[in-house]
PDB file of C-alpha atoms in Angstrom:
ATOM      1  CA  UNK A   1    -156.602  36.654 191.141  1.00 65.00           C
ATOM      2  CA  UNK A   2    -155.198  34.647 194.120  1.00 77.00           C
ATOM      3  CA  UNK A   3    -156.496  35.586 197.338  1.00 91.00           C
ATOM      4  CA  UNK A   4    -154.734  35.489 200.428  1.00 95.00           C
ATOM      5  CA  UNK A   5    -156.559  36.617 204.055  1.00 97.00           C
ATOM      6  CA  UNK A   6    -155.395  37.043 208.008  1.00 98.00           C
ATOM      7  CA  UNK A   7    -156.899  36.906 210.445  1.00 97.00           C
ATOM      8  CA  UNK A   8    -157.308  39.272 212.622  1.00 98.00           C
ATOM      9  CA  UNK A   9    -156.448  42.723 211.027  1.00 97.00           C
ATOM     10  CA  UNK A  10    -155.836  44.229 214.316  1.00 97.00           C
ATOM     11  CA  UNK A  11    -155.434  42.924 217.715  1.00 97.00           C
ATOM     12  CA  UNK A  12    -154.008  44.284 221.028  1.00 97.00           C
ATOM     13  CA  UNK A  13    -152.663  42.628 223.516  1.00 96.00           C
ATOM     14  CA  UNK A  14    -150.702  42.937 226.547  1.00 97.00           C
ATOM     15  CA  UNK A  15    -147.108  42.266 227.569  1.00 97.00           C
ATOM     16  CA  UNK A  16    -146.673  38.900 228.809  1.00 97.00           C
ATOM     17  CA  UNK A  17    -149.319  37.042 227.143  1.00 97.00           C
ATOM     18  CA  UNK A  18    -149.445  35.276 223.299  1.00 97.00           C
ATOM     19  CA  UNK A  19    -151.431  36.153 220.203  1.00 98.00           C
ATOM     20  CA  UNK A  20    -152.019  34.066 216.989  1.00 98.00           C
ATOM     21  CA  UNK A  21    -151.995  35.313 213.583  1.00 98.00           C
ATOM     22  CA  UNK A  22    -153.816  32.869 210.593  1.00 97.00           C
ATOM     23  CA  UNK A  23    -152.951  33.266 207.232  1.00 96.00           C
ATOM     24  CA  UNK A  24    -155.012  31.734 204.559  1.00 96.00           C
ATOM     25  CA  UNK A  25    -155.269  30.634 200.973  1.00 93.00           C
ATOM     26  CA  UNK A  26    -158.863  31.092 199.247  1.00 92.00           C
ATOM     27  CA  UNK A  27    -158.667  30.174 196.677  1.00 88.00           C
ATOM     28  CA  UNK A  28    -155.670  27.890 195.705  1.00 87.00           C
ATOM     29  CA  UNK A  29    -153.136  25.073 197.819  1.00 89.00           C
ATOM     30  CA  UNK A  30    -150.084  26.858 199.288  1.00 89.00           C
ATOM     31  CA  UNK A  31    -147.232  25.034 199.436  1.00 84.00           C
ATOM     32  CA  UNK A  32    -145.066  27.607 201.100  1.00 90.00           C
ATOM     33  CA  UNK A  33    -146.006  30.380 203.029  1.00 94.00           C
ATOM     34  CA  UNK A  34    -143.909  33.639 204.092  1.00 95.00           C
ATOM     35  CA  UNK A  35    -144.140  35.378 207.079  1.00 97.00           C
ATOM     36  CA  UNK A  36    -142.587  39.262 207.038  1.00 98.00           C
ATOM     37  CA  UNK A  37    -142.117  41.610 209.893  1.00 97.00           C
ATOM     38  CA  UNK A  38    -142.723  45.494 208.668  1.00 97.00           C
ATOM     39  CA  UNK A  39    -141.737  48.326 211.739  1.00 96.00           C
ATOM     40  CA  UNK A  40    -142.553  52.232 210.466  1.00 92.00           C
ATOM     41  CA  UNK A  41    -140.971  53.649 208.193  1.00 90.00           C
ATOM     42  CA  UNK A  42    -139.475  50.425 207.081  1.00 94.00           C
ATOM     43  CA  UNK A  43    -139.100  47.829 204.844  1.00 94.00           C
ATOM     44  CA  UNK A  44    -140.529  44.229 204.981  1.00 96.00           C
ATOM     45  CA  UNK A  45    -138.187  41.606 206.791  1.00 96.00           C
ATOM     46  CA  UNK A  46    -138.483  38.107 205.652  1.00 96.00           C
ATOM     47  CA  UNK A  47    -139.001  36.309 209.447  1.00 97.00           C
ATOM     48  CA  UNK A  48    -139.663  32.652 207.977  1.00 96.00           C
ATOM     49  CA  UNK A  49    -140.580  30.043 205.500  1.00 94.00           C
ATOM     50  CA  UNK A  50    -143.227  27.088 205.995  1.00 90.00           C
ATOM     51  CA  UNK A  51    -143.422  24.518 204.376  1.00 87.00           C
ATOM     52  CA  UNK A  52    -146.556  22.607 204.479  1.00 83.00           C
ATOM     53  CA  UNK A  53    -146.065  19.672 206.844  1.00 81.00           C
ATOM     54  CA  UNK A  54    -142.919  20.565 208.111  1.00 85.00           C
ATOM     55  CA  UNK A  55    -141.199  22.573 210.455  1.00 88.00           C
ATOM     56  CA  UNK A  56    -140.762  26.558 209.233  1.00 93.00           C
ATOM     57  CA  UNK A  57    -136.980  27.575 208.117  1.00 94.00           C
ATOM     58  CA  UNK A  58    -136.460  31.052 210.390  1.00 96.00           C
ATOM     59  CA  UNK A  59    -133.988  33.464 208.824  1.00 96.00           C
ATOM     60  CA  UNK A  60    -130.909  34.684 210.819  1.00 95.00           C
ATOM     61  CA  UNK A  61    -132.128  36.876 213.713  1.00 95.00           C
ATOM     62  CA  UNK A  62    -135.327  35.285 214.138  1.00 96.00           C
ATOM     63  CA  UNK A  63    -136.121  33.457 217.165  1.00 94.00           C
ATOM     64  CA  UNK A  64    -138.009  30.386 216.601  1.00 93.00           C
ATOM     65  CA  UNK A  65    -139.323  29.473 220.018  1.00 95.00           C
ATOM     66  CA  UNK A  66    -140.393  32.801 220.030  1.00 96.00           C
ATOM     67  CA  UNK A  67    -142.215  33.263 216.395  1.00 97.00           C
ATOM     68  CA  UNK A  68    -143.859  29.857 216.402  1.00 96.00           C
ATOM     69  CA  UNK A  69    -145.256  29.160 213.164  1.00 95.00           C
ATOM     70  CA  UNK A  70    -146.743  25.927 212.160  1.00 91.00           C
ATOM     71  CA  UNK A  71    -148.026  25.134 208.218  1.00 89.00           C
ATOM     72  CA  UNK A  72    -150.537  22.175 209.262  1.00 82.00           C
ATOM     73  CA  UNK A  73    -152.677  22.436 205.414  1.00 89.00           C
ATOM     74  CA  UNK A  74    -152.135  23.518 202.295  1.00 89.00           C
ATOM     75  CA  UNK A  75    -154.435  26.489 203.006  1.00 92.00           C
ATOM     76  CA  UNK A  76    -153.122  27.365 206.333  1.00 94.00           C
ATOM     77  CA  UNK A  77    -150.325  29.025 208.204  1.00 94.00           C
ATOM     78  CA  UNK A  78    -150.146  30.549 211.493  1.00 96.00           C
ATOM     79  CA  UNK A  79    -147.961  32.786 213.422  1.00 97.00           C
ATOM     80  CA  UNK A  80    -147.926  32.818 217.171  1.00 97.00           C
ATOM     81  CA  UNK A  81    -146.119  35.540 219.387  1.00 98.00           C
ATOM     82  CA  UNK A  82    -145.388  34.226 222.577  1.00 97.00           C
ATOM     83  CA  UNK A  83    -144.701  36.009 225.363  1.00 96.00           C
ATOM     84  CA  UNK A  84    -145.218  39.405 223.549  1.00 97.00           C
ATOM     85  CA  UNK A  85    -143.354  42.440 224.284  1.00 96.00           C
ATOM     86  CA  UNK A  86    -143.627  46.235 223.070  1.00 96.00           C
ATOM     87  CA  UNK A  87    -141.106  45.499 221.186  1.00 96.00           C
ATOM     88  CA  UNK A  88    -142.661  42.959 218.963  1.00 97.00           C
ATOM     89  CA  UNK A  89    -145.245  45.277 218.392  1.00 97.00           C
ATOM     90  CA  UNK A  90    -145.470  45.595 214.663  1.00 97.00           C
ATOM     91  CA  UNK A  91    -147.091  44.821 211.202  1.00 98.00           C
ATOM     92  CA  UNK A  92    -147.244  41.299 210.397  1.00 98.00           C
ATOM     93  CA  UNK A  93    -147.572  40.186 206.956  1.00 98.00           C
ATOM     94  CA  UNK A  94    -148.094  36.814 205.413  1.00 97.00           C
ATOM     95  CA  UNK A  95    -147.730  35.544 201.776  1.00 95.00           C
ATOM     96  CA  UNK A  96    -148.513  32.475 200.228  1.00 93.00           C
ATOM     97  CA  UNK A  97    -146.861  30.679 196.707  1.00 89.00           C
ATOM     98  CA  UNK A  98    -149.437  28.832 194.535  1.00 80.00           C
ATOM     99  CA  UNK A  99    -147.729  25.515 193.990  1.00 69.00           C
ATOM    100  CA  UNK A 100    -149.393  24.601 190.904  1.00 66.00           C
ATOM    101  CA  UNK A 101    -151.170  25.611 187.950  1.00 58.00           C
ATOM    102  CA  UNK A 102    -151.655  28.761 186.350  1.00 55.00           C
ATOM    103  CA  UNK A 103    -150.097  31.524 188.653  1.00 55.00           C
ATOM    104  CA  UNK A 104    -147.360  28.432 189.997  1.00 55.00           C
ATOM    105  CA  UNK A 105    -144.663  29.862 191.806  1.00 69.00           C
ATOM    106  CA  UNK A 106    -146.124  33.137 192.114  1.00 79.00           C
ATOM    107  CA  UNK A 107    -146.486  34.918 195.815  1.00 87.00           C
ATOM    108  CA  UNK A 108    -149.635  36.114 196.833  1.00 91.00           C
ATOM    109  CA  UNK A 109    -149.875  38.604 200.200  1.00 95.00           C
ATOM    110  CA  UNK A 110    -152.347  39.199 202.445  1.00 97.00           C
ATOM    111  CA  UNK A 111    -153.294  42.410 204.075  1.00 97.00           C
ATOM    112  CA  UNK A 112    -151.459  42.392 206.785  1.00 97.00           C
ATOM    113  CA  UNK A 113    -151.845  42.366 210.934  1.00 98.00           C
ATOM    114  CA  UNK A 114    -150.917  44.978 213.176  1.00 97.00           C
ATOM    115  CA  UNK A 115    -149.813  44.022 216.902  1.00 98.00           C
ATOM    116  CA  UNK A 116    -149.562  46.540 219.193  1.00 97.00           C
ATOM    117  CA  UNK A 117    -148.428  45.014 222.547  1.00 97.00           C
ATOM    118  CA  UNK A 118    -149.064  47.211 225.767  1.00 96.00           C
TER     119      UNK A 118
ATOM    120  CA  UNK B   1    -129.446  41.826 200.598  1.00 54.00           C
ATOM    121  CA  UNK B   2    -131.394  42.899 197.978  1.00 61.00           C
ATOM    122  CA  UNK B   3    -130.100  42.667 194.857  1.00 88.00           C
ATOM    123  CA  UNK B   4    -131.884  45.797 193.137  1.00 96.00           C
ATOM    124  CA  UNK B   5    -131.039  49.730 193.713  1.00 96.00           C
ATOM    125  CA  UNK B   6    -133.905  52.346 193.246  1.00 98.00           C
ATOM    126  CA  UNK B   7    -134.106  55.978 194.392  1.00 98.00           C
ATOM    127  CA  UNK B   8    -135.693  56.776 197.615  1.00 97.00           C
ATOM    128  CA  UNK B   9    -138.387  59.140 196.348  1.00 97.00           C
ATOM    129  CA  UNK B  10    -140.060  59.894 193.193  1.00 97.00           C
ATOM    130  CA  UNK B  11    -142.570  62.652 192.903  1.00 97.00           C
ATOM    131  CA  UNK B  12    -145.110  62.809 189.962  1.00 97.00           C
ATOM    132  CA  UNK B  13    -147.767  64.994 188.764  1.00 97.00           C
ATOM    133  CA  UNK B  14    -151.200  63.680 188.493  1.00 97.00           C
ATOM    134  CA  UNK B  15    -152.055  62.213 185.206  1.00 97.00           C
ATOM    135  CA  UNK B  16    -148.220  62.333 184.200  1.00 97.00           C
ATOM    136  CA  UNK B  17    -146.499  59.726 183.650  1.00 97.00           C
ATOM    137  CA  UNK B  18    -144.698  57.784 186.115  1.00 98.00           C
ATOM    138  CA  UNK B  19    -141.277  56.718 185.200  1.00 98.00           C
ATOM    139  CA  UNK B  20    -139.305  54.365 188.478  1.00 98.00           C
ATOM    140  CA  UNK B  21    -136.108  53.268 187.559  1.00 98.00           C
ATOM    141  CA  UNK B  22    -134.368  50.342 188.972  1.00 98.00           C
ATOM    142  CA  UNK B  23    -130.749  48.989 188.606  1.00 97.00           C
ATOM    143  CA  UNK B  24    -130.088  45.017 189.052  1.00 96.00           C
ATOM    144  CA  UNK B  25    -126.695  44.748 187.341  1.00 95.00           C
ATOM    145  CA  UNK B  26    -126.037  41.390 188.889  1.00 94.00           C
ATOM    146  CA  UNK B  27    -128.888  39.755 187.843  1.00 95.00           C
ATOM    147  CA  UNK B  28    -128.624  36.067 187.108  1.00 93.00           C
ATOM    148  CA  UNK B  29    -129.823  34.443 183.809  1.00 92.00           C
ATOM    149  CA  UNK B  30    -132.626  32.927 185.554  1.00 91.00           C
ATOM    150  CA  UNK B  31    -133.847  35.705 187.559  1.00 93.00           C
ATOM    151  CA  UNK B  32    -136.755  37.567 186.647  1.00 94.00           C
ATOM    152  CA  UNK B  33    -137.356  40.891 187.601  1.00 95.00           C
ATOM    153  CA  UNK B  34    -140.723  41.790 189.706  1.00 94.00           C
ATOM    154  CA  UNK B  35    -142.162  44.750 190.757  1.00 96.00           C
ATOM    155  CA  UNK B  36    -144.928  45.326 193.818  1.00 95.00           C
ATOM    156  CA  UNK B  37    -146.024  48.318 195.417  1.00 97.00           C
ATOM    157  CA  UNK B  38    -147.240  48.704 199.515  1.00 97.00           C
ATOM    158  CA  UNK B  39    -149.781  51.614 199.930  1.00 96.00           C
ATOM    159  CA  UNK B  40    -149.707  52.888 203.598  1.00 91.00           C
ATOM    160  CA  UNK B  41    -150.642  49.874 206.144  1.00 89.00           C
ATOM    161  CA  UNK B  42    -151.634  47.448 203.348  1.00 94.00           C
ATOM    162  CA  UNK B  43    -150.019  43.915 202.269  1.00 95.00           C
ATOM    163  CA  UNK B  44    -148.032  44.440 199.081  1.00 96.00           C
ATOM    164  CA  UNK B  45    -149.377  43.975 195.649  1.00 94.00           C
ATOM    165  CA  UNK B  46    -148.094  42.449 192.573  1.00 92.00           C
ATOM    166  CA  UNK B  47    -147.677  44.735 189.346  1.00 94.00           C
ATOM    167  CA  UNK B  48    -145.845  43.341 186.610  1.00 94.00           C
ATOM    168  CA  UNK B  49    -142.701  41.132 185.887  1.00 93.00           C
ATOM    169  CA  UNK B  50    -140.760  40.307 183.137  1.00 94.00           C
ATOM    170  CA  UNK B  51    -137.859  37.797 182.043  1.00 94.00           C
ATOM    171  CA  UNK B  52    -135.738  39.922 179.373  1.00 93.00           C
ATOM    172  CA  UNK B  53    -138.978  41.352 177.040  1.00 91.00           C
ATOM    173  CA  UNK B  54    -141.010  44.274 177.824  1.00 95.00           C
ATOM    174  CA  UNK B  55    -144.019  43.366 179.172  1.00 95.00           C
ATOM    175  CA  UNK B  56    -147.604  45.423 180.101  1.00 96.00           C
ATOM    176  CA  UNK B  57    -150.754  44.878 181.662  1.00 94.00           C
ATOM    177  CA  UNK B  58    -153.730  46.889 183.196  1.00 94.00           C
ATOM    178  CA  UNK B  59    -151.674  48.521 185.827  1.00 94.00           C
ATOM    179  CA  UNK B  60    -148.288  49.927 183.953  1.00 97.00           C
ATOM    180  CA  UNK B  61    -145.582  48.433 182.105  1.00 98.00           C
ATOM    181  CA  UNK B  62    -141.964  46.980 182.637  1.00 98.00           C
ATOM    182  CA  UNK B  63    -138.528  48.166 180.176  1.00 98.00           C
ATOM    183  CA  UNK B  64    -136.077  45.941 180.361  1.00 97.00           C
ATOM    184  CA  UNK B  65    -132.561  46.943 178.961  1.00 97.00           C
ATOM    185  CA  UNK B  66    -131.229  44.887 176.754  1.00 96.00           C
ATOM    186  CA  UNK B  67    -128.348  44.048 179.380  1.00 96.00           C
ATOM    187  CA  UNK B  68    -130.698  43.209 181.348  1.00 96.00           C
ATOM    188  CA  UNK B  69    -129.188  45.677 184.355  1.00 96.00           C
ATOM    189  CA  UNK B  70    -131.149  48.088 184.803  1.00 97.00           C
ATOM    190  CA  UNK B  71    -135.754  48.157 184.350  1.00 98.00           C
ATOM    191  CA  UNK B  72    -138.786  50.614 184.215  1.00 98.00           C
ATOM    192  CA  UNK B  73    -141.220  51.012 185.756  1.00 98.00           C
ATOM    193  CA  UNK B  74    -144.074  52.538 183.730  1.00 98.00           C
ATOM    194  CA  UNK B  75    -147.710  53.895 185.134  1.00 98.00           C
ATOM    195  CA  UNK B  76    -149.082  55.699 182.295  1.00 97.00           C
ATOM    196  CA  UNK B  77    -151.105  58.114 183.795  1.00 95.00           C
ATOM    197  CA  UNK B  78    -150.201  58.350 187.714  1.00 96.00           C
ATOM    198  CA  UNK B  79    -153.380  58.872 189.914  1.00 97.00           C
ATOM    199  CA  UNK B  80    -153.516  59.906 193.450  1.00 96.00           C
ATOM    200  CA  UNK B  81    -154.458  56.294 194.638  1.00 95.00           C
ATOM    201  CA  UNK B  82    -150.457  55.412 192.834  1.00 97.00           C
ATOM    202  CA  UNK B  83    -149.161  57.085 195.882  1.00 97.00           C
ATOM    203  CA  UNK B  84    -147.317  53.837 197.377  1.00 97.00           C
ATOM    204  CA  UNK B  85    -143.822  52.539 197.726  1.00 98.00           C
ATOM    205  CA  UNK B  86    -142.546  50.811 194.869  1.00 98.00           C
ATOM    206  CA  UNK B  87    -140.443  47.664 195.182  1.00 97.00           C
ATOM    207  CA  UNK B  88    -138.078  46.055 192.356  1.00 97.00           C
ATOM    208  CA  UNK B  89    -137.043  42.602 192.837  1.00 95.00           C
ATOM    209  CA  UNK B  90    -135.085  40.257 191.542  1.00 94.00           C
ATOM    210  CA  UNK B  91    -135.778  36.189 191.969  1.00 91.00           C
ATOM    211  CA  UNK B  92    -136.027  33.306 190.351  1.00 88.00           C
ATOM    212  CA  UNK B  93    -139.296  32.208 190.243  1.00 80.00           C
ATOM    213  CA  UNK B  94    -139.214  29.802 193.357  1.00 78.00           C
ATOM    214  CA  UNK B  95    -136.673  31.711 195.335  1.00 84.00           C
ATOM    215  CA  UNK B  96    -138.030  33.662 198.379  1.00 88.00           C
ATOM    216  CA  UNK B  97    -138.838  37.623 197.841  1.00 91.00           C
ATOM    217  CA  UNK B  98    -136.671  39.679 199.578  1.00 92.00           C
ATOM    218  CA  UNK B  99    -137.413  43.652 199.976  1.00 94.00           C
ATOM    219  CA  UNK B 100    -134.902  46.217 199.502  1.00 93.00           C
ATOM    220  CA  UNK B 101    -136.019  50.170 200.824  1.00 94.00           C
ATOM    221  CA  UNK B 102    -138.076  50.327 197.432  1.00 97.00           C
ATOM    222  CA  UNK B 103    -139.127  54.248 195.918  1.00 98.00           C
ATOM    223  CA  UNK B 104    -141.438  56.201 197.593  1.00 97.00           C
ATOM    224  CA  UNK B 105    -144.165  57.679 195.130  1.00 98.00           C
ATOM    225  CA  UNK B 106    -145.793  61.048 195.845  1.00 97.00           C
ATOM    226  CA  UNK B 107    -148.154  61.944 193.016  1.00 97.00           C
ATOM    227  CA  UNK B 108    -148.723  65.759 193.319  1.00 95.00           C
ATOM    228  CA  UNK B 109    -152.358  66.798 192.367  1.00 93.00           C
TER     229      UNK B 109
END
């Protein structure tokens, strides 16, 4: 089946500074990517759609210049925190839509990230 | 808002099987209905989805009323690795996936 990886698992970082989150497609192009928010206890949150090639749609809540996200291949997506607070300290999880083929228009997610911001 | 209703918690016994119930009254005509599951601190994984026929695979399989309002979910015999929570959605097939609360699974050994 469609694979779908981040990168990194885990990371730690403190309050202040910015952290970067890849998501990738292995094995198939990914027109659209997903990004979802997950705190304890809770259900995913849909933060934002990219496109590849242009800029990501944010969903109501979501602050863009915040949650910068930029789509620049069809295998590639990435997620940057800026200025991270505790707050933002959560379970990031990407997905990733096969645009063609066998499997088209099916979502594929990847294993998530946890940030925990100190 | 998520168009689906499930209850919060299931439990199970192990090697029963596991029945999870979803409602979707207002399903659309060309809105499938999809079901994942999220073990503890993992990304979610696909299961099984269906149009308007019942439909199974390796992993369980998916009733579909004829009314198409209400589904099944159906893992055939529940293991203690089925301990997840269990998400029914509806979408079309290039719309967006949007999680409600889902059902929490306990399978009791």
């Amino acid at each position: 089946g469609a694979v779908v990886s981040q990168h990194p698992s885990w990371v730690i970082c403190k309050s202040g500074t910015s952290v970067k989150i890849e998501c990738r497609s292995l094995d198939f192009q990914a027109t659209t990517m997903f990004w979802y928010r997950q705190f304890p206890k809770q259900s995913l949150m849909l933060m934002a759609t990219s496109n590849e090639g242009s800029k990501a749609t944010y969903e109501q809540g979501v602050e863009k210049d915040k949650f910068l996200i930029n789509h620049a291949s069809l295998t590639l997506s990435t997620l940057t925190v800026t200025s991270a607070h505790p707050e933002d300290s959560s379970f990031y999880i990407c997905s990733a839509v096969n645009g063609r083929g066998r499997g088209a228009y099916e979502q594929y997610f990847g294993p998530g990230t946890r940030l925990t911001v100190t | 808002d998520a168009k689906t209703t499930q209850p919060t918690s299931m439990d199970c016994a192990e090697g029963r099987a596991a029945n999870l119930p979803c409602n979707h009254s207002t399903i659309s005509g060309n809105e499938y209905v999809y079901w994942y599951r999220q073990i503890h601190s993992q990304g979610p994984q696909y299961i099984i989805h269906g149009l308007k026929n019942n439909e199974t695979n390796e992993m369980a399989s998916l009733i579909i009323t004829e009314d198409r309002k209400s589904s099944t979910l159906i893992l055939p015999h529940a293991t203690l690795r089925d301990t997840a929570v269990y998400y029914c959605i509806v979408r079309a097939r290039d719309d967006k996936i949007i999680f409600g609360k889902g059902t929490r699974l306990h399978i009791l050994p």
